[in-house]
Amino acid sequence: MIDIEILSINSFKDNSSEWLVLPDIERDRANNFLKMQDSLRFKLGRLMVRMRLSKELGLPPEKISILINSFGKPNCSIHNSLNF
């Protein structure tokens, strides 16, 4: 089964409280983008991943740790069988 979730980037503002679930390192990375749209896309992508993992793992989104390996691939250390 495939689940598809769609969110409009236009429905989020840069100062939205939704971004508070993102850790400081991800918010800092988003702030380094030159274009506001790119920053919003990055944050929205991370938010969607956290919300989906929250549903799958039964944890609050801010408790989910997403690490980046040496090849730049994301990895959720909470559950070994999750692949991105």
GROMACS .gro file of N, CA, C and O in nm:
model
  336
    1MET      N    1   0.083  -0.117   0.000
    1MET     CA    2   0.000   0.000   0.000
    1MET      C    3   0.089   0.125   0.000
    1MET      O    4   0.190   0.130   0.067
    2ILE      N    5   0.048   0.225  -0.074
    2ILE     CA    6   0.120   0.351  -0.081
    2ILE      C    7   0.032   0.461  -0.024
    2ILE      O    8  -0.084   0.475  -0.062
    3ASP      N    9   0.085   0.535   0.069
    3ASP     CA   10   0.016   0.651   0.125
    3ASP      C   11   0.075   0.776   0.061
    3ASP      O   12   0.197   0.790   0.051
    4ILE      N   13  -0.010   0.865   0.019
    4ILE     CA   14   0.034   0.991  -0.039
    4ILE      C   15  -0.023   1.105   0.044
    4ILE      O   16  -0.142   1.109   0.072
    5GLU      N   17   0.064   1.195   0.084
    5GLU     CA   18   0.022   1.313   0.158
    5GLU      C   19   0.070   1.435   0.082
    5GLU      O   20   0.184   1.441   0.036
    6ILE      N   21  -0.018   1.532   0.068
    6ILE     CA   22   0.015   1.653  -0.006
    6ILE      C   23  -0.010   1.774   0.084
    6ILE      O   24  -0.115   1.785   0.146
    7LEU      N   25   0.088   1.860   0.092
    7LEU     CA   26   0.075   1.986   0.163
    7LEU      C   27   0.117   2.098   0.069
    7LEU      O   28   0.209   2.081  -0.010
    8SER      N   29   0.051   2.209   0.078
    8SER     CA   30   0.087   2.324  -0.005
    8SER      C   31   0.186   2.411   0.070
    8SER      O   32   0.163   2.448   0.185
    9ILE      N   33   0.295   2.442   0.004
    9ILE     CA   34   0.395   2.529   0.066
    9ILE      C   35   0.337   2.667   0.093
    9ILE      O   36   0.379   2.737   0.184
   10ASN      N   37   0.236   2.704   0.016
   10ASN     CA   38   0.174   2.836   0.032
   10ASN      C   39   0.092   2.846   0.161
   10ASN      O   40   0.057   2.957   0.202
   11SER      N   41   0.060   2.734   0.222
   11SER     CA   42  -0.020   2.738   0.344
   11SER      C   43   0.065   2.755   0.469
   11SER      O   44   0.013   2.764   0.579
   12PHE      N   45   0.197   2.760   0.453
   12PHE     CA   46   0.288   2.776   0.566
   12PHE      C   47   0.363   2.907   0.555
   12PHE      O   48   0.403   2.949   0.448
   13LYS      N   49   0.382   2.971   0.666
   13LYS     CA   50   0.460   3.094   0.674
   13LYS      C   51   0.593   3.062   0.741
   13LYS      O   52   0.606   2.963   0.813
   14ASP      N   53   0.691   3.145   0.718
   14ASP     CA   54   0.824   3.121   0.774
   14ASP      C   55   0.824   3.125   0.926
   14ASP      O   56   0.905   3.061   0.989
   15ASN      N   57   0.731   3.196   0.985
   15ASN     CA   58   0.727   3.206   1.132
   15ASN      C   59   0.621   3.115   1.193
   15ASN      O   60   0.582   3.133   1.307
   16SER      N   61   0.577   3.015   1.119
   16SER     CA   62   0.474   2.923   1.166
   16SER      C   63   0.523   2.845   1.289
   16SER      O   64   0.638   2.805   1.297
   17SER      N   65   0.432   2.823   1.383
   17SER     CA   66   0.467   2.745   1.502
   17SER      C   67   0.489   2.598   1.469
   17SER      O   68   0.545   2.524   1.549
   18GLU      N   69   0.447   2.555   1.350
   18GLU     CA   70   0.468   2.417   1.306
   18GLU      C   71   0.616   2.380   1.305
   18GLU      O   72   0.654   2.266   1.327
   19TRP      N   73   0.701   2.479   1.279
   19TRP     CA   74   0.845   2.452   1.265
   19TRP      C   75   0.910   2.420   1.399
   19TRP      O   76   1.025   2.376   1.403
   20LEU      N   77   0.840   2.441   1.509
   20LEU     CA   78   0.900   2.417   1.640
   20LEU      C   79   0.931   2.271   1.666
   20LEU      O   80   1.009   2.240   1.755
   21VAL      N   81   0.870   2.178   1.590
   21VAL     CA   82   0.901   2.037   1.607
   21VAL      C   83   1.037   2.002   1.546
   21VAL      O   84   1.093   1.898   1.576
   22LEU      N   85   1.089   2.091   1.461
   22LEU     CA   86   1.219   2.066   1.400
   22LEU      C   87   1.330   2.101   1.499
   22LEU      O   88   1.322   2.203   1.568
   23PRO      N   89   1.433   2.019   1.506
   23PRO     CA   90   1.544   2.052   1.596
   23PRO      C   91   1.621   2.174   1.545
   23PRO      O   92   1.613   2.210   1.427
   24ASP      N   93   1.696   2.235   1.632
   24ASP     CA   94   1.772   2.355   1.596
   24ASP      C   95   1.862   2.333   1.475
   24ASP      O   96   1.872   2.421   1.390
   25ILE      N   97   1.924   2.218   1.465
   25ILE     CA   98   2.017   2.193   1.354
   25ILE      C   99   1.944   2.197   1.219
   25ILE      O  100   1.998   2.248   1.121
   26GLU      N  101   1.820   2.149   1.214
   26GLU     CA  102   1.744   2.153   1.089
   26GLU      C  103   1.694   2.294   1.060
   26GLU      O  104   1.693   2.338   0.944
   27ARG      N  105   1.654   2.367   1.163
   27ARG     CA  106   1.611   2.507   1.142
   27ARG      C  107   1.730   2.593   1.099
   27ARG      O  108   1.717   2.679   1.012
   28ASP      N  109   1.847   2.567   1.158
   28ASP     CA  110   1.968   2.641   1.118
   28ASP      C  111   2.004   2.611   0.972
   28ASP      O  112   2.039   2.701   0.897
   29ARG      N  113   1.994   2.484   0.935
   29ARG     CA  114   2.023   2.447   0.796
   29ARG      C  115   1.926   2.516   0.700
   29ARG      O  116   1.966   2.566   0.595
   30ALA      N  117   1.800   2.522   0.738
   30ALA     CA  118   1.700   2.588   0.654
   30ALA      C  119   1.729   2.737   0.640
   30ALA      O  120   1.707   2.795   0.534
   31ASN      N  121   1.781   2.798   0.745
   31ASN     CA  122   1.811   2.941   0.742
   31ASN      C  123   1.930   2.974   0.652
   31ASN      O  124   1.951   3.090   0.618
   32ASN      N  125   2.008   2.874   0.613
   32ASN     CA  126   2.124   2.896   0.527
   32ASN      C  127   2.088   2.900   0.378
   32ASN      O  128   2.173   2.936   0.296
   33PHE      N  129   1.965   2.863   0.342
   33PHE     CA  130   1.925   2.871   0.202
   33PHE      C  131   1.914   3.018   0.161
   33PHE      O  132   1.871   3.102   0.239
   34LEU      N  133   1.952   3.048   0.039
   34LEU     CA  134   1.948   3.186  -0.009
   34LEU      C  135   1.806   3.232  -0.039
   34LEU      O  136   1.773   3.348  -0.016
   35LYS      N  137   1.724   3.142  -0.089
   35LYS     CA  138   1.587   3.178  -0.126
   35LYS      C  139   1.490   3.130  -0.018
   35LYS      O  140   1.502   3.018   0.031
   36MET      N  141   1.394   3.214   0.016
   36MET     CA  142   1.294   3.181   0.117
   36MET      C  143   1.215   3.055   0.077
   36MET      O  144   1.185   2.971   0.161
   37GLN      N  145   1.181   3.043  -0.051
   37GLN     CA  146   1.106   2.926  -0.098
   37GLN      C  147   1.184   2.797  -0.073
   37GLN      O  148   1.126   2.696  -0.036
   38ASP      N  149   1.315   2.801  -0.095
   38ASP     CA  150   1.397   2.682  -0.072
   38ASP      C  151   1.400   2.646   0.076
   38ASP      O  152   1.393   2.528   0.113
   39SER      N  153   1.407   2.746   0.161
   39SER     CA  154   1.405   2.725   0.306
   39SER      C  155   1.272   2.662   0.347
   39SER      O  156   1.269   2.565   0.425
   40LEU      N  157   1.163   2.716   0.296
   40LEU     CA  158   1.030   2.662   0.329
   40LEU      C  159   1.014   2.520   0.278
   40LEU      O  160   0.958   2.435   0.347
   41ARG      N  161   1.064   2.491   0.158
   41ARG     CA  162   1.055   2.354   0.104
   41ARG      C  163   1.131   2.256   0.193
   41ARG      O  164   1.083   2.146   0.220
   42PHE      N  165   1.251   2.294   0.234
   42PHE     CA  166   1.331   2.207   0.320
   42PHE      C  167   1.257   2.180   0.451
   42PHE      O  168   1.243   2.065   0.493
   43LYS      N  169   1.208   2.286   0.516
   43LYS     CA  170   1.138   2.269   0.643
   43LYS      C  171   1.010   2.189   0.627
   43LYS      O  172   0.978   2.103   0.710
   44LEU      N  173   0.937   2.215   0.520
   44LEU     CA  174   0.813   2.140   0.497
   44LEU      C  175   0.842   1.992   0.473
   44LEU      O  176   0.773   1.905   0.526
   45GLY      N  177   0.947   1.963   0.398
   45GLY     CA  178   0.986   1.822   0.376
   45GLY      C  179   1.022   1.753   0.505
   45GLY      O  180   0.978   1.640   0.532
   46ARG      N  181   1.100   1.819   0.589
   46ARG     CA  182   1.138   1.761   0.719
   46ARG      C  183   1.017   1.744   0.809
   46ARG      O  184   1.004   1.646   0.880
   47LEU      N  185   0.927   1.842   0.805
   47LEU     CA  186   0.805   1.835   0.885
   47LEU      C  187   0.720   1.717   0.842
   47LEU      O  188   0.670   1.640   0.926
   48MET      N  189   0.705   1.697   0.711
   48MET     CA  190   0.624   1.586   0.660
   48MET      C  191   0.685   1.451   0.700
   48MET      O  192   0.612   1.360   0.738
   49VAL      N  193   0.817   1.440   0.691
   49VAL     CA  194   0.883   1.315   0.730
   49VAL      C  195   0.861   1.288   0.878
   49VAL      O  196   0.826   1.177   0.918
   50ARG      N  197   0.877   1.389   0.959
   50ARG     CA  198   0.857   1.372   1.104
   50ARG      C  199   0.713   1.335   1.138
   50ARG      O  200   0.688   1.252   1.224
   51MET      N  201   0.618   1.398   1.071
   51MET     CA  202   0.477   1.368   1.097
   51MET      C  203   0.445   1.224   1.057
   51MET      O  204   0.374   1.153   1.127
   52ARG      N  205   0.498   1.180   0.944
   52ARG     CA  206   0.473   1.043   0.897
   52ARG      C  207   0.538   0.942   0.992
   52ARG      O  208   0.477   0.841   1.029
   53LEU      N  209   0.662   0.966   1.029
   53LEU     CA  210   0.729   0.875   1.123
   53LEU      C  211   0.660   0.875   1.258
   53LEU      O  212   0.654   0.773   1.326
   54SER      N  213   0.606   0.989   1.297
   54SER     CA  214   0.532   0.999   1.422
   54SER      C  215   0.413   0.903   1.420
   54SER      O  216   0.387   0.832   1.519
   55LYS      N  217   0.342   0.899   1.308
   55LYS     CA  218   0.229   0.807   1.294
   55LYS      C  219   0.275   0.662   1.298
   55LYS      O  220   0.213   0.577   1.363
   56GLU      N  221   0.382   0.632   1.227
   56GLU     CA  222   0.431   0.493   1.217
   56GLU      C  223   0.488   0.443   1.350
   56GLU      O  224   0.469   0.326   1.384
   57LEU      N  225   0.559   0.528   1.421
   57LEU     CA  226   0.629   0.486   1.542
   57LEU      C  227   0.554   0.515   1.671
   57LEU      O  228   0.593   0.468   1.777
   58GLY      N  229   0.448   0.596   1.662
   58GLY     CA  230   0.371   0.629   1.781
   58GLY      C  231   0.446   0.720   1.877
   58GLY      O  232   0.427   0.712   1.999
   59LEU      N  233   0.531   0.805   1.823
   59LEU     CA  234   0.609   0.900   1.904
   59LEU      C  235   0.575   1.042   1.861
   59LEU      O  236   0.537   1.065   1.747
   60PRO      N  237   0.595   1.139   1.950
   60PRO     CA  238   0.577   1.278   1.908
   60PRO      C  239   0.683   1.315   1.804
   60PRO      O  240   0.797   1.266   1.812
   61PRO      N  241   0.651   1.399   1.707
   61PRO     CA  242   0.746   1.431   1.600
   61PRO      C  243   0.878   1.491   1.650
   61PRO      O  244   0.982   1.466   1.591
   62GLU      N  245   0.873   1.566   1.759
   62GLU     CA  246   0.996   1.627   1.809
   62GLU      C  247   1.089   1.526   1.877
   62GLU      O  248   1.206   1.554   1.901
   63LYS      N  249   1.040   1.405   1.904
   63LYS     CA  250   1.122   1.301   1.967
   63LYS      C  251   1.190   1.211   1.864
   63LYS      O  252   1.266   1.122   1.901
   64ILE      N  253   1.162   1.232   1.737
   64ILE     CA  254   1.218   1.146   1.633
   64ILE      C  255   1.352   1.204   1.587
   64ILE      O  256   1.361   1.320   1.549
   65SER      N  257   1.454   1.121   1.592
   65SER     CA  258   1.588   1.162   1.553
   65SER      C  259   1.615   1.119   1.409
   65SER      O  260   1.609   1.000   1.378
   66ILE      N  261   1.645   1.216   1.325
   66ILE     CA  262   1.681   1.186   1.186
   66ILE      C  263   1.827   1.226   1.169
   66ILE      O  264   1.862   1.343   1.181
   67LEU      N  265   1.911   1.127   1.144
   67LEU     CA  266   2.054   1.150   1.127
   67LEU      C  267   2.088   1.145   0.978
   67LEU      O  268   2.017   1.082   0.900
   68ILE      N  269   2.198   1.206   0.941
   68ILE     CA  270   2.245   1.204   0.803
   68ILE      C  271   2.376   1.126   0.801
   68ILE      O  272   2.469   1.157   0.877
   69ASN      N  273   2.384   1.024   0.713
   69ASN     CA  274   2.507   0.946   0.708
   69ASN      C  275   2.613   1.018   0.623
   69ASN      O  276   2.589   1.127   0.572
   70SER      N  277   2.728   0.956   0.607
   70SER     CA  278   2.840   1.021   0.536
   70SER      C  279   2.810   1.044   0.388
   70SER      O  280   2.879   1.121   0.322
   71PHE      N  281   2.708   0.977   0.334
   71PHE     CA  282   2.669   0.996   0.194
   71PHE      C  283   2.556   1.097   0.180
   71PHE      O  284   2.505   1.120   0.072
   72GLY      N  285   2.512   1.156   0.292
   72GLY     CA  286   2.404   1.254   0.290
   72GLY      C  287   2.265   1.193   0.295
   72GLY      O  288   2.166   1.263   0.283
   73LYS      N  289   2.257   1.061   0.317
   73LYS     CA  290   2.128   0.993   0.322
   73LYS      C  291   2.070   0.998   0.464
   73LYS      O  292   2.140   0.969   0.560
   74PRO      N  293   1.942   1.035   0.475
   74PRO     CA  294   1.881   1.038   0.609
   74PRO      C  295   1.859   0.898   0.664
   74PRO      O  296   1.842   0.802   0.590
   75ASN      N  297   1.861   0.890   0.796
   75ASN     CA  298   1.845   0.763   0.865
   75ASN      C  299   1.773   0.789   0.997
   75ASN      O  300   1.807   0.881   1.069
   76CYS      N  301   1.672   0.708   1.025
   76CYS     CA  302   1.602   0.718   1.153
   76CYS      C  303   1.659   0.611   1.244
   76CYS      O  304   1.639   0.492   1.222
   77SER      N  305   1.729   0.655   1.347
   77SER     CA  306   1.798   0.559   1.435
   77SER      C  307   1.704   0.489   1.530
   77SER      O  308   1.743   0.394   1.596
   78ILE      N  309   1.579   0.530   1.537
   78ILE     CA  310   1.483   0.469   1.631
   78ILE      C  311   1.439   0.331   1.584
   78ILE      O  312   1.420   0.240   1.663
   79HIS      N  313   1.429   0.315   1.455
   79HIS     CA  314   1.377   0.189   1.401
   79HIS      C  315   1.464   0.146   1.284
   79HIS      O  316   1.471   0.215   1.183
   80ASN      N  317   1.534   0.032   1.296
   80ASN     CA  318   1.631  -0.010   1.197
   80ASN      C  319   1.573  -0.043   1.060
   80ASN      O  320   1.643  -0.039   0.960
   81SER      N  321   1.444  -0.077   1.052
   81SER     CA  322   1.391  -0.120   0.924
   81SER      C  323   1.337  -0.004   0.839
   81SER      O  324   1.290  -0.026   0.730
   82LEU      N  325   1.348   0.119   0.890
   82LEU     CA  326   1.300   0.233   0.811
   82LEU      C  327   1.408   0.276   0.713
   82LEU      O  328   1.523   0.296   0.749
   83ASN      N  329   1.369   0.289   0.588
   83ASN     CA  330   1.460   0.336   0.485
   83ASN      C  331   1.400   0.455   0.413
   83ASN      O  332   1.279   0.461   0.394
   84PHE      N  333   1.484   0.548   0.372
   84PHE     CA  334   1.438   0.665   0.299
   84PHE      C  335   1.480   0.651   0.155
   84PHE      O  336   1.583   0.596   0.124
   0.00000   0.00000   0.00000
